[in-house]
Amino acid sequence: MLGFGWVKGLIGSVTGGARRLLGGIMPVGSSDPPAIGTEQLLDAYEEMPWLQMAARKASDGVAAALNISVLSVRRGGKTIPAKAYQFGGFQVRDVGIKEAKRAGELVSHPNHVFLAALADPNPYMTRRGLLHVTNSYLDIVGDAYWFVQRNVAGVPAGYWPIPAHWVLESPTVDRPQWRVGYRGWQVSLDEADILHFHDPGLSNPYGRGAGVGWALADDLEVDEYLAKMAKSMFFNQARPDFVVYNFGSKTEKDTAERNWLRGHQGFWKEMRPHFMGGEPKFHEFKRQTMNELMYPEFRTRQRDIVLQVYGHPPEIFGILENSNRATIEAAFYLFQVGVVAPRAERMIEPLQRHFSREFDPRGVLHYPNAVPEDKEFLLKVAQAVPQSRQMDEWRELQGLDPWADDRGRAYPVSIQHHMERDLFAVPRKPEPTPTDPKKDAQ
């Protein structure tokens, strides 16, 4: 395993009943080859506008959201395992990390070698490019692969994305190796040298992935044919607008053709009448217009199918036919909740597994919450109990700078909104008024 004997393969380490299960699924010791059409489906990203538009928007959102940090929990002077934080989903992980931070147990590692490798994965792309390509592969075909480049110590120091159709064979229980090839080049790689991102299919979850590109294949082809049909109309399909015939001789035909072109060719001669003798006949071909072919409706329908399968709100693409201000404002929230957040988790889980195997089994990978706050809801909650927020918090909601003194930490209380430095301070009881001893004697 290239310098790390303690790193175990995921497939090669399977034992017992699970090994017999996988052995029965792959009895000949080989895995599924790339599905027919994988390369063409990936090529469609560069050729079909709706697919590129939907895939690019989702991948850009994921790349922007995955600002990954390496964290650990240190308690009693020792770094403790945090499995629940590592693999518990974003909400569980976020709550646990916030609790550890409040308890002073959270440690950040901003200079970790993994972050350095992710920031500069290879000479051809940046972190954003790597994450963008990876998410696009996952969305379209359901599989994405990184070749793990290692330094002299065997530690991962870079990552190279590999298209799905280059991976000819996946590891099996009897042969825990990858076989990768492109054109005339082929190589076998150890299981730990490839990081696999997988969106499993239902018919065979142990085989190749199932991206939305497979479900959209026919619709994408229909849209492409519609575009080619429109293009062919500009080349007139090798048919003239009309045919003039029934001339007595070739000379008469040539003379009429020459006179016609001389009198009508060029935009400056448009709409000029033409007079000629005899009774020539002509026939005009009737062409169907774009509206008669329902071309705009077809392309709009294909566009909507692609966006709906991806889960994109149409408003983020400027499609506002059935929108209002409320739906436009909600579109970006829905985009982050329904498109970016699940895809970000789909990528962080394999990265966490890779980090635990290669770097530190106790480390936690985390990223900031990409879902924007519901400002209207937060405002209503704050208005219900205004004194629950400090003045600096209210000023932040108004877009104002905080006060540079203790006034910003005061709470507005009661109708008069007077300032209290401690909202929970118990007021002291007034001291009893001293009495006059002479009056008491009387």
Tab-separated table of C-alpha atoms in Angstrom:
chain	number	residue	atom	x	y	z
A	1	MET	CA	0.000	0.000	0.000
A	2	LEU	CA	2.782	2.410	-0.893
A	3	GLY	CA	4.455	2.975	2.432
A	4	PHE	CA	1.552	2.397	4.812
A	5	GLY	CA	1.284	-1.229	5.797
A	6	TRP	CA	-1.427	-0.429	8.344
A	7	VAL	CA	-3.798	0.887	5.683
A	8	LYS	CA	-6.296	-1.854	4.808
A	9	GLY	CA	-8.329	-1.987	1.632
A	10	LEU	CA	-12.076	-1.721	1.887
A	11	ILE	CA	-12.828	-4.685	-0.373
A	12	GLY	CA	-9.767	-6.784	0.400
A	13	SER	CA	-10.483	-6.684	4.147
A	14	VAL	CA	-14.012	-8.118	3.784
A	15	THR	CA	-14.310	-11.479	5.573
A	16	GLY	CA	-16.915	-14.003	6.645
A	17	GLY	CA	-20.417	-13.974	5.234
A	18	ALA	CA	-19.884	-10.630	3.518
A	19	ARG	CA	-16.951	-12.097	1.604
A	20	ARG	CA	-19.086	-15.039	0.471
A	21	LEU	CA	-21.822	-12.595	-0.562
A	22	LEU	CA	-19.486	-10.523	-2.720
A	23	GLY	CA	-17.862	-13.668	-4.067
A	24	GLY	CA	-21.260	-14.887	-5.234
A	25	ILE	CA	-22.105	-11.545	-6.834
A	26	MET	CA	-18.772	-11.495	-8.677
A	27	PRO	CA	-18.073	-15.234	-9.094
A	28	VAL	CA	-15.455	-14.837	-11.817
A	29	GLY	CA	-13.430	-12.344	-9.807
A	30	SER	CA	-14.199	-9.388	-12.051
A	31	SER	CA	-16.400	-6.346	-11.629
A	32	ASP	CA	-18.791	-4.578	-13.980
A	33	PRO	CA	-17.103	-2.777	-16.892
A	34	PRO	CA	-18.045	0.837	-17.685
A	35	ALA	CA	-21.640	1.026	-18.889
A	36	ILE	CA	-22.075	1.452	-22.628
A	37	GLY	CA	-22.630	5.115	-23.350
A	38	THR	CA	-20.729	6.480	-20.313
A	39	GLU	CA	-18.263	8.416	-22.444
A	40	GLN	CA	-21.030	9.795	-24.668
A	41	LEU	CA	-23.019	10.876	-21.623
A	42	LEU	CA	-20.020	12.776	-20.246
A	43	ASP	CA	-19.442	14.324	-23.674
A	44	ALA	CA	-23.039	15.557	-23.564
A	45	TYR	CA	-22.004	17.998	-20.812
A	46	GLU	CA	-20.075	19.962	-23.430
A	47	GLU	CA	-22.707	19.608	-26.155
A	48	MET	CA	-26.131	19.932	-24.521
A	49	PRO	CA	-26.892	23.309	-22.938
A	50	TRP	CA	-29.565	22.243	-20.451
A	51	LEU	CA	-27.396	19.466	-19.014
A	52	GLN	CA	-24.412	21.768	-18.634
A	53	MET	CA	-26.550	24.498	-17.122
A	54	ALA	CA	-28.054	22.189	-14.484
A	55	ALA	CA	-24.825	20.329	-13.707
A	56	ARG	CA	-22.702	23.479	-13.551
A	57	LYS	CA	-25.061	25.264	-11.164
A	58	ALA	CA	-25.170	22.299	-8.780
A	59	SER	CA	-21.402	21.716	-8.921
A	60	ASP	CA	-20.586	25.380	-8.411
A	61	GLY	CA	-22.815	25.385	-5.338
A	62	VAL	CA	-21.143	22.291	-3.905
A	63	ALA	CA	-17.628	23.612	-4.579
A	64	ALA	CA	-18.507	26.891	-2.845
A	65	ALA	CA	-20.074	25.105	0.144
A	66	LEU	CA	-17.273	22.604	0.819
A	67	ASN	CA	-14.837	24.880	2.643
A	68	ILE	CA	-13.541	21.925	4.615
A	69	SER	CA	-11.859	22.215	8.014
A	70	VAL	CA	-9.949	19.512	9.893
A	71	LEU	CA	-11.025	19.363	13.543
A	72	SER	CA	-10.508	17.120	16.547
A	73	VAL	CA	-11.921	16.860	20.066
A	74	ARG	CA	-9.373	17.012	22.882
A	75	ARG	CA	-10.483	16.079	26.382
A	76	GLY	CA	-8.306	15.587	29.423
A	77	GLY	CA	-5.180	16.323	27.408
A	78	LYS	CA	-5.940	13.552	24.879
A	79	THR	CA	-7.551	13.548	21.457
A	80	ILE	CA	-10.606	11.315	21.708
A	81	PRO	CA	-12.443	9.392	18.942
A	82	ALA	CA	-15.484	11.192	17.567
A	83	LYS	CA	-17.283	8.647	15.385
A	84	ALA	CA	-20.662	10.253	15.935
A	85	TYR	CA	-19.343	13.563	14.627
A	86	GLN	CA	-17.489	11.956	11.728
A	87	PHE	CA	-20.329	9.936	10.225
A	88	GLY	CA	-23.493	11.285	11.844
A	89	GLY	CA	-24.648	13.662	9.132
A	90	PHE	CA	-24.326	17.422	8.996
A	91	GLN	CA	-26.830	18.272	11.765
A	92	VAL	CA	-25.344	15.812	14.259
A	93	ARG	CA	-21.819	16.851	13.366
A	94	ASP	CA	-22.580	20.572	13.561
A	95	VAL	CA	-24.307	20.306	16.956
A	96	GLY	CA	-21.497	18.172	18.380
A	97	ILE	CA	-18.789	20.517	17.130
A	98	LYS	CA	-20.561	23.536	18.611
A	99	GLU	CA	-20.877	21.774	21.959
A	100	ALA	CA	-17.175	20.853	21.910
A	101	LYS	CA	-16.297	24.453	21.044
A	102	ARG	CA	-18.352	25.824	23.954
A	103	ALA	CA	-16.640	23.346	26.269
A	104	GLY	CA	-13.204	24.432	25.027
A	105	GLU	CA	-12.479	20.932	23.677
A	106	LEU	CA	-12.415	21.683	19.938
A	107	VAL	CA	-9.048	21.879	18.186
A	108	SER	CA	-8.661	23.155	14.610
A	109	HIS	CA	-5.838	22.094	12.280
A	110	PRO	CA	-5.706	24.734	9.517
A	111	ASN	CA	-2.265	23.623	8.293
A	112	HIS	CA	-3.082	19.939	7.927
A	113	VAL	CA	-1.412	18.184	4.984
A	114	PHE	CA	-4.812	16.989	3.725
A	115	LEU	CA	-6.022	20.585	3.349
A	116	ALA	CA	-2.816	21.467	1.509
A	117	ALA	CA	-3.341	18.562	-0.909
A	118	LEU	CA	-6.969	19.574	-1.434
A	119	ALA	CA	-6.085	23.229	-2.005
A	120	ASP	CA	-3.541	22.372	-4.718
A	121	PRO	CA	-4.561	18.891	-5.946
A	122	ASN	CA	-2.616	18.841	-9.223
A	123	PRO	CA	-1.037	21.260	-11.719
A	124	TYR	CA	-4.151	21.313	-13.927
A	125	MET	CA	-6.840	22.416	-11.476
A	126	THR	CA	-7.585	24.082	-8.159
A	127	ARG	CA	-9.703	22.895	-5.246
A	128	ARG	CA	-12.809	24.360	-6.845
A	129	GLY	CA	-12.116	22.674	-10.178
A	130	LEU	CA	-11.540	19.311	-8.509
A	131	LEU	CA	-14.782	19.487	-6.525
A	132	HIS	CA	-16.709	20.819	-9.526
A	133	VAL	CA	-15.604	17.959	-11.797
A	134	THR	CA	-16.216	15.364	-9.091
A	135	ASN	CA	-19.769	16.466	-8.377
A	136	SER	CA	-20.553	16.666	-12.107
A	137	TYR	CA	-19.325	13.087	-12.574
A	138	LEU	CA	-21.497	11.935	-9.677
A	139	ASP	CA	-24.556	13.750	-10.951
A	140	ILE	CA	-24.292	12.566	-14.531
A	141	VAL	CA	-23.065	8.953	-14.312
A	142	GLY	CA	-23.094	8.173	-10.565
A	143	ASP	CA	-19.361	7.502	-10.127
A	144	ALA	CA	-16.318	9.699	-9.568
A	145	TYR	CA	-12.717	8.620	-8.991
A	146	TRP	CA	-9.593	10.354	-7.665
A	147	PHE	CA	-6.102	8.976	-8.159
A	148	VAL	CA	-4.265	9.558	-4.864
A	149	GLN	CA	-0.798	10.968	-5.482
A	150	ARG	CA	1.582	10.264	-2.596
A	151	ASN	CA	4.833	11.846	-1.469
A	152	VAL	CA	8.014	9.972	-0.608
A	153	ALA	CA	6.606	9.141	2.829
A	154	GLY	CA	3.500	7.542	1.312
A	155	VAL	CA	1.182	10.323	2.516
A	156	PRO	CA	-1.469	11.638	0.064
A	157	ALA	CA	-0.183	14.912	-1.384
A	158	GLY	CA	-2.420	15.423	-4.435
A	159	TYR	CA	-5.539	14.212	-6.205
A	160	TRP	CA	-6.259	13.615	-9.906
A	161	PRO	CA	-9.853	13.060	-11.076
A	162	ILE	CA	-10.396	10.100	-13.405
A	163	PRO	CA	-13.424	9.851	-15.761
A	164	ALA	CA	-15.675	6.889	-15.079
A	165	HIS	CA	-15.098	5.248	-18.467
A	166	TRP	CA	-11.342	5.132	-17.820
A	167	VAL	CA	-11.909	2.764	-14.868
A	168	LEU	CA	-12.145	-0.613	-16.591
A	169	GLU	CA	-12.379	-2.827	-13.481
A	170	SER	CA	-13.122	-2.195	-9.812
A	171	PRO	CA	-11.586	-4.149	-6.890
A	172	THR	CA	-13.051	-7.536	-5.994
A	173	VAL	CA	-12.607	-9.771	-2.945
A	174	ASP	CA	-10.036	-11.880	-4.805
A	175	ARG	CA	-8.303	-9.035	-6.617
A	176	PRO	CA	-8.331	-5.785	-4.581
A	177	GLN	CA	-6.984	-3.658	-7.428
A	178	TRP	CA	-8.249	-1.104	-9.907
A	179	ARG	CA	-7.613	-1.457	-13.626
A	180	VAL	CA	-7.491	1.920	-15.336
A	181	GLY	CA	-6.975	2.519	-19.038
A	182	TYR	CA	-7.234	5.237	-21.646
A	183	ARG	CA	-6.626	4.597	-25.340
A	184	GLY	CA	-3.547	2.351	-25.442
A	185	TRP	CA	-2.470	2.933	-21.831
A	186	GLN	CA	-3.487	0.582	-19.007
A	187	VAL	CA	-2.319	0.166	-15.419
A	188	SER	CA	-3.312	-1.755	-12.279
A	189	LEU	CA	-3.468	0.282	-9.070
A	190	ASP	CA	-3.766	-0.764	-5.437
A	191	GLU	CA	-7.165	-0.237	-3.888
A	192	ALA	CA	-5.922	2.550	-1.606
A	193	ASP	CA	-4.603	4.534	-4.584
A	194	ILE	CA	-8.102	5.350	-5.842
A	195	LEU	CA	-10.683	7.326	-3.868
A	196	HIS	CA	-14.136	6.292	-5.099
A	197	PHE	CA	-17.257	8.472	-4.838
A	198	HIS	CA	-20.325	6.353	-5.554
A	199	ASP	CA	-24.051	6.972	-5.972
A	200	PRO	CA	-25.364	3.371	-5.925
A	201	GLY	CA	-28.011	2.094	-8.274
A	202	LEU	CA	-30.986	0.036	-7.135
A	203	SER	CA	-30.738	-2.992	-9.405
A	204	ASN	CA	-27.108	-3.638	-8.359
A	205	PRO	CA	-25.816	-1.378	-5.578
A	206	TYR	CA	-22.417	-3.099	-5.769
A	207	GLY	CA	-21.934	-2.263	-9.426
A	208	ARG	CA	-21.643	1.000	-11.319
A	209	GLY	CA	-23.399	4.131	-10.139
A	210	ALA	CA	-26.732	5.586	-11.220
A	211	GLY	CA	-26.513	9.281	-11.999
A	212	VAL	CA	-29.390	11.419	-13.224
A	213	GLY	CA	-27.743	11.527	-16.649
A	214	TRP	CA	-28.949	7.991	-17.349
A	215	ALA	CA	-32.529	8.947	-16.541
A	216	LEU	CA	-32.281	12.053	-18.734
A	217	ALA	CA	-30.535	10.418	-21.693
A	218	ASP	CA	-33.577	10.259	-23.975
A	219	ASP	CA	-34.801	13.733	-23.084
A	220	LEU	CA	-31.360	15.186	-23.702
A	221	GLU	CA	-31.223	13.515	-27.103
A	222	VAL	CA	-34.655	14.894	-28.021
A	223	ASP	CA	-33.503	18.405	-27.151
A	224	GLU	CA	-30.327	17.941	-29.174
A	225	TYR	CA	-32.336	16.790	-32.190
A	226	LEU	CA	-34.591	19.844	-31.835
A	227	ALA	CA	-31.534	22.095	-31.902
A	228	LYS	CA	-30.171	20.323	-34.974
A	229	MET	CA	-33.548	20.639	-36.691
A	230	ALA	CA	-33.488	24.385	-36.122
A	231	LYS	CA	-29.944	24.534	-37.463
A	232	SER	CA	-30.907	22.597	-40.594
A	233	MET	CA	-33.644	25.125	-41.384
A	234	PHE	CA	-30.975	27.804	-41.797
A	235	PHE	CA	-29.330	25.592	-44.417
A	236	ASN	CA	-32.740	25.325	-46.196
A	237	GLN	CA	-32.489	21.513	-46.296
A	238	ALA	CA	-31.098	21.795	-49.890
A	239	ARG	CA	-34.488	23.001	-51.138
A	240	PRO	CA	-35.171	26.298	-52.972
A	241	ASP	CA	-38.028	28.589	-52.032
A	242	PHE	CA	-39.662	28.052	-55.444
A	243	VAL	CA	-39.089	26.513	-58.867
A	244	VAL	CA	-39.772	28.282	-62.188
A	245	TYR	CA	-40.246	25.982	-65.168
A	246	ASN	CA	-41.994	25.480	-68.575
A	247	PHE	CA	-39.546	27.565	-70.648
A	248	GLY	CA	-39.285	26.978	-74.376
A	249	SER	CA	-35.473	26.660	-74.496
A	250	LYS	CA	-32.336	26.753	-72.340
A	251	THR	CA	-31.489	30.226	-73.667
A	252	GLU	CA	-34.879	31.523	-72.620
A	253	LYS	CA	-34.454	29.917	-69.179
A	254	ASP	CA	-30.931	31.380	-68.706
A	255	THR	CA	-32.132	34.835	-69.741
A	256	ALA	CA	-35.065	34.708	-67.304
A	257	GLU	CA	-32.785	33.495	-64.469
A	258	ARG	CA	-30.248	36.246	-65.157
A	259	ASN	CA	-32.927	38.932	-65.251
A	260	TRP	CA	-34.515	37.608	-62.051
A	261	LEU	CA	-31.251	37.640	-60.103
A	262	ARG	CA	-30.277	41.042	-61.448
A	263	GLY	CA	-33.632	42.514	-60.498
A	264	HIS	CA	-34.077	40.932	-57.042
A	265	GLN	CA	-30.781	39.766	-55.562
A	266	GLY	CA	-29.641	41.800	-52.561
A	267	PHE	CA	-31.510	43.192	-49.561
A	268	TRP	CA	-31.787	46.648	-51.193
A	269	LYS	CA	-34.031	45.180	-53.923
A	270	GLU	CA	-36.456	43.558	-51.520
A	271	MET	CA	-40.171	43.877	-52.341
A	272	ARG	CA	-39.530	45.106	-55.887
A	273	PRO	CA	-42.072	43.779	-58.416
A	274	HIS	CA	-40.970	41.754	-61.407
A	275	PHE	CA	-42.642	41.954	-64.832
A	276	MET	CA	-42.128	39.435	-67.594
A	277	GLY	CA	-43.912	38.320	-70.746
A	278	GLY	CA	-45.576	35.010	-71.558
A	279	GLU	CA	-47.163	32.686	-69.040
A	280	PRO	CA	-44.391	31.099	-66.979
A	281	LYS	CA	-45.431	28.906	-64.090
A	282	PHE	CA	-43.841	28.517	-60.708
A	283	HIS	CA	-44.404	26.405	-57.636
A	284	GLU	CA	-43.591	27.446	-54.064
A	285	PHE	CA	-42.694	24.900	-51.426
A	286	LYS	CA	-44.670	25.313	-48.226
A	287	ARG	CA	-42.411	25.205	-45.165
A	288	GLN	CA	-43.605	24.703	-41.634
A	289	THR	CA	-42.686	27.487	-39.277
A	290	MET	CA	-41.125	26.991	-35.857
A	291	ASN	CA	-44.461	27.700	-34.170
A	292	GLU	CA	-46.249	25.197	-36.414
A	293	LEU	CA	-43.700	22.586	-35.361
A	294	MET	CA	-44.277	23.496	-31.665
A	295	TYR	CA	-40.521	24.045	-31.434
A	296	PRO	CA	-40.514	26.578	-28.554
A	297	GLU	CA	-42.875	24.448	-26.460
A	298	PHE	CA	-40.783	21.328	-27.027
A	299	ARG	CA	-37.534	22.985	-25.963
A	300	THR	CA	-39.155	24.599	-22.936
A	301	ARG	CA	-40.568	21.252	-21.865
A	302	GLN	CA	-37.193	19.527	-22.223
A	303	ARG	CA	-35.550	22.295	-20.219
A	304	ASP	CA	-38.084	21.935	-17.414
A	305	ILE	CA	-37.618	18.159	-17.291
A	306	VAL	CA	-33.852	18.517	-16.798
A	307	LEU	CA	-34.233	21.162	-14.074
A	308	GLN	CA	-36.917	19.189	-12.231
A	309	VAL	CA	-34.894	15.965	-12.228
A	310	TYR	CA	-31.925	17.872	-10.804
A	311	GLY	CA	-34.193	19.572	-8.258
A	312	HIS	CA	-33.338	23.129	-9.312
A	313	PRO	CA	-35.835	25.933	-8.626
A	314	PRO	CA	-36.330	27.645	-12.014
A	315	GLU	CA	-35.935	31.111	-10.505
A	316	ILE	CA	-32.186	30.707	-9.967
A	317	PHE	CA	-31.809	30.542	-13.762
A	318	GLY	CA	-33.920	33.631	-14.344
A	319	ILE	CA	-37.006	31.627	-15.425
A	320	LEU	CA	-39.769	33.799	-13.987
A	321	GLU	CA	-42.882	32.929	-16.008
A	322	ASN	CA	-44.753	31.598	-12.950
A	323	SER	CA	-42.866	33.420	-10.209
A	324	ASN	CA	-43.416	36.247	-7.785
A	325	ARG	CA	-41.202	38.008	-5.275
A	326	ALA	CA	-41.821	35.396	-2.583
A	327	THR	CA	-40.904	32.436	-4.808
A	328	ILE	CA	-37.836	34.262	-6.114
A	329	GLU	CA	-36.555	34.898	-2.584
A	330	ALA	CA	-37.318	31.321	-1.538
A	331	ALA	CA	-35.600	29.840	-4.610
A	332	PHE	CA	-32.078	30.374	-3.287
A	333	TYR	CA	-33.016	28.842	0.060
A	334	LEU	CA	-34.562	25.822	-1.681
A	335	PHE	CA	-31.508	25.512	-3.921
A	336	GLN	CA	-29.180	25.258	-0.940
A	337	VAL	CA	-31.485	22.916	1.008
A	338	GLY	CA	-32.546	20.592	-1.806
A	339	VAL	CA	-29.600	20.681	-4.225
A	340	VAL	CA	-26.358	21.764	-2.544
A	341	ALA	CA	-26.698	20.317	0.979
A	342	PRO	CA	-27.366	16.647	0.046
A	343	ARG	CA	-24.677	16.706	-2.641
A	344	ALA	CA	-22.145	18.189	-0.224
A	345	GLU	CA	-22.858	15.382	2.267
A	346	ARG	CA	-22.583	12.834	-0.544
A	347	MET	CA	-19.004	14.019	-1.093
A	348	ILE	CA	-17.920	14.628	2.505
A	349	GLU	CA	-18.661	11.043	3.597
A	350	PRO	CA	-16.113	9.371	1.251
A	351	LEU	CA	-13.633	12.130	2.082
A	352	GLN	CA	-14.111	11.463	5.809
A	353	ARG	CA	-13.552	7.742	5.293
A	354	HIS	CA	-10.433	8.487	3.236
A	355	PHE	CA	-9.134	10.896	5.898
A	356	SER	CA	-9.714	8.374	8.699
A	357	ARG	CA	-7.838	5.663	6.793
A	358	GLU	CA	-4.940	7.748	5.522
A	359	PHE	CA	-4.336	10.470	8.134
A	360	ASP	CA	-6.080	10.266	11.524
A	361	PRO	CA	-8.984	8.003	12.586
A	362	ARG	CA	-9.962	10.600	15.203
A	363	GLY	CA	-10.080	13.645	12.920
A	364	VAL	CA	-13.347	15.256	11.837
A	365	LEU	CA	-13.964	16.949	8.485
A	366	HIS	CA	-16.545	19.708	8.617
A	367	TYR	CA	-17.689	22.702	6.597
A	368	PRO	CA	-19.913	25.744	7.345
A	369	ASN	CA	-23.651	25.461	6.924
A	370	ALA	CA	-24.436	26.413	3.322
A	371	VAL	CA	-28.172	26.866	3.967
A	372	PRO	CA	-28.958	30.581	4.404
A	373	GLU	CA	-30.840	31.637	7.515
A	374	ASP	CA	-34.538	32.355	7.236
A	375	LYS	CA	-34.297	36.044	8.108
A	376	GLU	CA	-38.058	36.564	8.252
A	377	PHE	CA	-38.478	33.718	10.757
A	378	LEU	CA	-35.573	34.936	12.901
A	379	LEU	CA	-37.016	38.449	12.947
A	380	LYS	CA	-40.432	37.187	14.092
A	381	VAL	CA	-38.820	35.162	16.874
A	382	ALA	CA	-36.782	38.155	18.011
A	383	GLN	CA	-39.824	40.442	17.941
A	384	ALA	CA	-41.739	38.054	20.194
A	385	VAL	CA	-39.204	38.672	22.999
A	386	PRO	CA	-37.167	41.785	22.056
A	387	GLN	CA	-35.282	41.821	25.341
A	388	SER	CA	-33.733	38.432	24.532
A	389	ARG	CA	-31.189	40.067	22.203
A	390	GLN	CA	-28.405	42.478	22.948
A	391	MET	CA	-28.310	45.861	21.236
A	392	ASP	CA	-25.379	44.849	19.038
A	393	GLU	CA	-27.422	41.891	17.792
A	394	TRP	CA	-30.306	44.203	16.904
A	395	ARG	CA	-27.892	46.562	15.154
A	396	GLU	CA	-26.497	43.654	13.142
A	397	LEU	CA	-30.008	42.808	11.898
A	398	GLN	CA	-30.323	46.444	10.780
A	399	GLY	CA	-27.025	46.304	8.918
A	400	LEU	CA	-25.349	48.693	11.380
A	401	ASP	CA	-21.915	48.450	12.967
A	402	PRO	CA	-21.739	47.361	16.628
A	403	TRP	CA	-21.131	49.901	19.330
A	404	ALA	CA	-17.558	50.064	20.532
A	405	ASP	CA	-18.481	50.087	24.249
A	406	ASP	CA	-20.566	48.238	26.823
A	407	ARG	CA	-23.809	49.624	25.423
A	408	GLY	CA	-23.756	46.927	22.749
A	409	ARG	CA	-24.005	44.216	25.418
A	410	ALA	CA	-27.063	45.786	27.051
A	411	TYR	CA	-30.608	44.449	26.623
A	412	PRO	CA	-33.650	46.602	25.731
A	413	VAL	CA	-36.199	46.058	28.490
A	414	SER	CA	-39.916	47.027	28.796
A	415	ILE	CA	-41.777	49.599	26.743
A	416	GLN	CA	-39.302	52.374	27.546
A	417	HIS	CA	-36.424	50.134	26.326
A	418	HIS	CA	-34.083	51.194	29.087
A	419	MET	CA	-30.726	49.428	29.179
A	420	GLU	CA	-29.816	46.584	31.519
A	421	ARG	CA	-26.268	45.329	31.681
A	422	ASP	CA	-27.363	42.010	33.163
A	423	LEU	CA	-30.791	40.800	32.088
A	424	PHE	CA	-30.852	38.136	34.788
A	425	ALA	CA	-29.633	40.225	37.708
A	426	VAL	CA	-31.912	40.065	40.749
A	427	PRO	CA	-32.628	43.588	42.039
A	428	ARG	CA	-31.577	44.188	45.595
A	429	LYS	CA	-34.260	44.714	48.217
A	430	PRO	CA	-34.385	48.276	49.565
A	431	GLU	CA	-32.889	48.696	53.032
A	432	PRO	CA	-35.397	49.529	55.822
A	433	THR	CA	-35.693	53.183	56.738
A	434	PRO	CA	-34.091	53.867	60.154
A	435	THR	CA	-36.573	54.978	62.847
A	436	ASP	CA	-36.201	57.786	65.399
A	437	PRO	CA	-35.612	56.328	68.932
A	438	LYS	CA	-37.384	59.309	70.571
A	439	LYS	CA	-40.534	58.653	68.621
A	440	ASP	CA	-40.335	54.972	69.523
A	441	ALA	CA	-40.050	55.951	73.226
A	442	GLN	CA	-43.197	58.025	72.957
